Amino acid sequence: MPWSRPAVAMDLNDSSALARLCSDGSRLRLLALLAVEELTVAELTAATRLAQSRVSSHLARLREAGWLRVRRHGTQTYHALDEERMSAPARELWRVLRESTGDALLDEDSERLASIIAGRAGGADAPWAESVAGTMERHYSPGRTWEAAARALVGLAQLGHVLDVASGDGALAELVAPRAASVTCVDLSVRVVQAGQQRPAAAAGLRFVVGDMHALPFPGARFDQLMLLNSLSYAEEPTRVVAECARVLKPGGALVAVTLAPHRHEALTRGYGHRQAGFPPDELAVLFGSHGFHVGSCGVTSRERRAPHLAVVTLTARRSPTPAPGGAPTRP
Ligand SMILES: C[S@@+](CC[C@H](N)C(=O)[O-])C[C@H]1O[C@@H](n2cnc3c(N)ncnc32)[C@H](O)[C@@H]1O
């Protein structure tokens, strides 16, 4: 059978260079440590008990291949695995190796790493925190995930009657449901809505409705808060969707929208059903502003960690107590 050519191909030189880079056990040990924490040569040497010169030469090769991020702090140079910058095949190969390799040496390395981290800054109170102060969001700490943070922070919210527009199966609505008087999910897909109705939270006040975000099946001024998360890219006519959001929100009601910034990866996003290739934050703010919203903030808030590193825009807005001139929310 002929060799089938993938859509994005490395040539044979690239492939064999990548395989060679991963063909050394010591280098894999260093990578396993660098994936967890940014480390100096001395720390890597202490964790692996390899000769310092070997550690340095492995690091030089990994740096040359574009696998490492280097940060200088005072007299120290810290190295970390830079998965964002690695090529897609490199990241994939590393993922397979990491997930399928188990070895007593790796366990010993990581035990020694834990005591090295604990001993950083020479203090017993907060050595880890001090060593990453200023860039904490980029570092691993046991149990400190973005999901755990989101679930915890929702606990501070006090919500009224919430509408989740293009809700999907309610994965995010379920998160806020315990903090809301009610949560209504509306989605175009009957199948998605049926899946949402199977969620345990559905029995506890999460309501699902089939409907089109261009013509929401609700009376005006019905909701206190509105979620428009990862939805606008699916709109045929974003302007109509924004007008509908304004119509169903009570005066003074709050809205949060998350969507992609403009990108050139339509071949990718079309596969997920997107109809819009992202929104420039300034135009998005004007669009909401012209439909009776007071926009609190609108801008790029994060970037995907994996290629193609799509940028994500977050908009927060409040429906004006009175409709804006020329932007009266009306049913289309
Ligand atoms: C990426 S999912 C987002 C789900 C959810 N908001 C979230 O962030 O987890 C997009 C959802 O939009 C729904 N959708 C697409 N076009 C729609 C429309 N015109 N009206 C309502 N929902 C729509 C799809 O069925 C899908 O469930």
PDB file of N, CA and C in Angstrom, residues 102 107 121 133 137 154 164 193 214 254 281 306 320:
ATOM      1  N   GLY A 102       6.131   5.008  31.597  1.00  0.00           N
ATOM      2  CA  GLY A 102       6.184   4.942  33.058  1.00  0.00           C
ATOM      3  C   GLY A 102       7.523   4.306  33.431  1.00  0.00           C
ATOM      4  N   ASP A 107       9.835   8.490  38.294  1.00  0.00           N
ATOM      5  CA  ASP A 107       9.231   8.684  39.624  1.00  0.00           C
ATOM      6  C   ASP A 107      10.246   9.293  40.589  1.00  0.00           C
ATOM      7  N   ALA A 121      14.146  29.359  47.208  1.00  0.00           N
ATOM      8  CA  ALA A 121      14.130  30.627  47.942  1.00  0.00           C
ATOM      9  C   ALA A 121      14.544  30.434  49.389  1.00  0.00           C
ATOM     10  N   ALA A 133       6.383  34.164  41.672  1.00  0.00           N
ATOM     11  CA  ALA A 133       5.638  35.406  41.876  1.00  0.00           C
ATOM     12  C   ALA A 133       5.696  36.263  40.615  1.00  0.00           C
ATOM     13  N   GLU A 137       0.191  32.340  36.952  1.00  0.00           N
ATOM     14  CA  GLU A 137      -0.795  31.687  36.082  1.00  0.00           C
ATOM     15  C   GLU A 137      -0.153  30.717  35.101  1.00  0.00           C
ATOM     16  N   VAL A 154     -17.712  30.961  40.761  1.00  0.00           N
ATOM     17  CA  VAL A 154     -19.160  31.032  40.560  1.00  0.00           C
ATOM     18  C   VAL A 154     -19.878  31.108  41.909  1.00  0.00           C
ATOM     19  N   ASP A 164     -29.444  31.304  28.873  1.00  0.00           N
ATOM     20  CA  ASP A 164     -28.213  30.862  28.204  1.00  0.00           C
ATOM     21  C   ASP A 164     -28.565  30.655  26.727  1.00  0.00           C
ATOM     22  N   VAL A 193     -30.696  19.664  22.941  1.00  0.00           N
ATOM     23  CA  VAL A 193     -31.606  19.993  24.045  1.00  0.00           C
ATOM     24  C   VAL A 193     -32.014  18.727  24.790  1.00  0.00           C
ATOM     25  N   HIS A 214     -31.944  33.895  16.690  1.00  0.00           N
ATOM     26  CA  HIS A 214     -32.341  35.051  15.889  1.00  0.00           C
ATOM     27  C   HIS A 214     -33.781  35.474  16.179  1.00  0.00           C
ATOM     28  N   ALA A 254     -27.835  42.176  32.875  1.00  0.00           N
ATOM     29  CA  ALA A 254     -26.417  42.026  32.494  1.00  0.00           C
ATOM     30  C   ALA A 254     -26.241  40.921  31.463  1.00  0.00           C
ATOM     31  N   PRO A 281     -12.934  43.192  18.523  1.00  0.00           N
ATOM     32  CA  PRO A 281     -13.544  43.672  19.764  1.00  0.00           C
ATOM     33  C   PRO A 281     -14.185  45.050  19.636  1.00  0.00           C
ATOM     34  N   ARG A 306      -3.302  25.621  22.440  1.00  0.00           N
ATOM     35  CA  ARG A 306      -2.891  24.769  21.325  1.00  0.00           C
ATOM     36  C   ARG A 306      -3.036  25.530  20.000  1.00  0.00           C
ATOM     37  N   SER A 320     -29.282  49.100  28.864  1.00  0.00           N
ATOM     38  CA  SER A 320     -29.590  50.422  29.423  1.00  0.00           C
ATOM     39  C   SER A 320     -30.971  50.389  30.051  1.00  0.00           C
TER      40      SER A 320
END
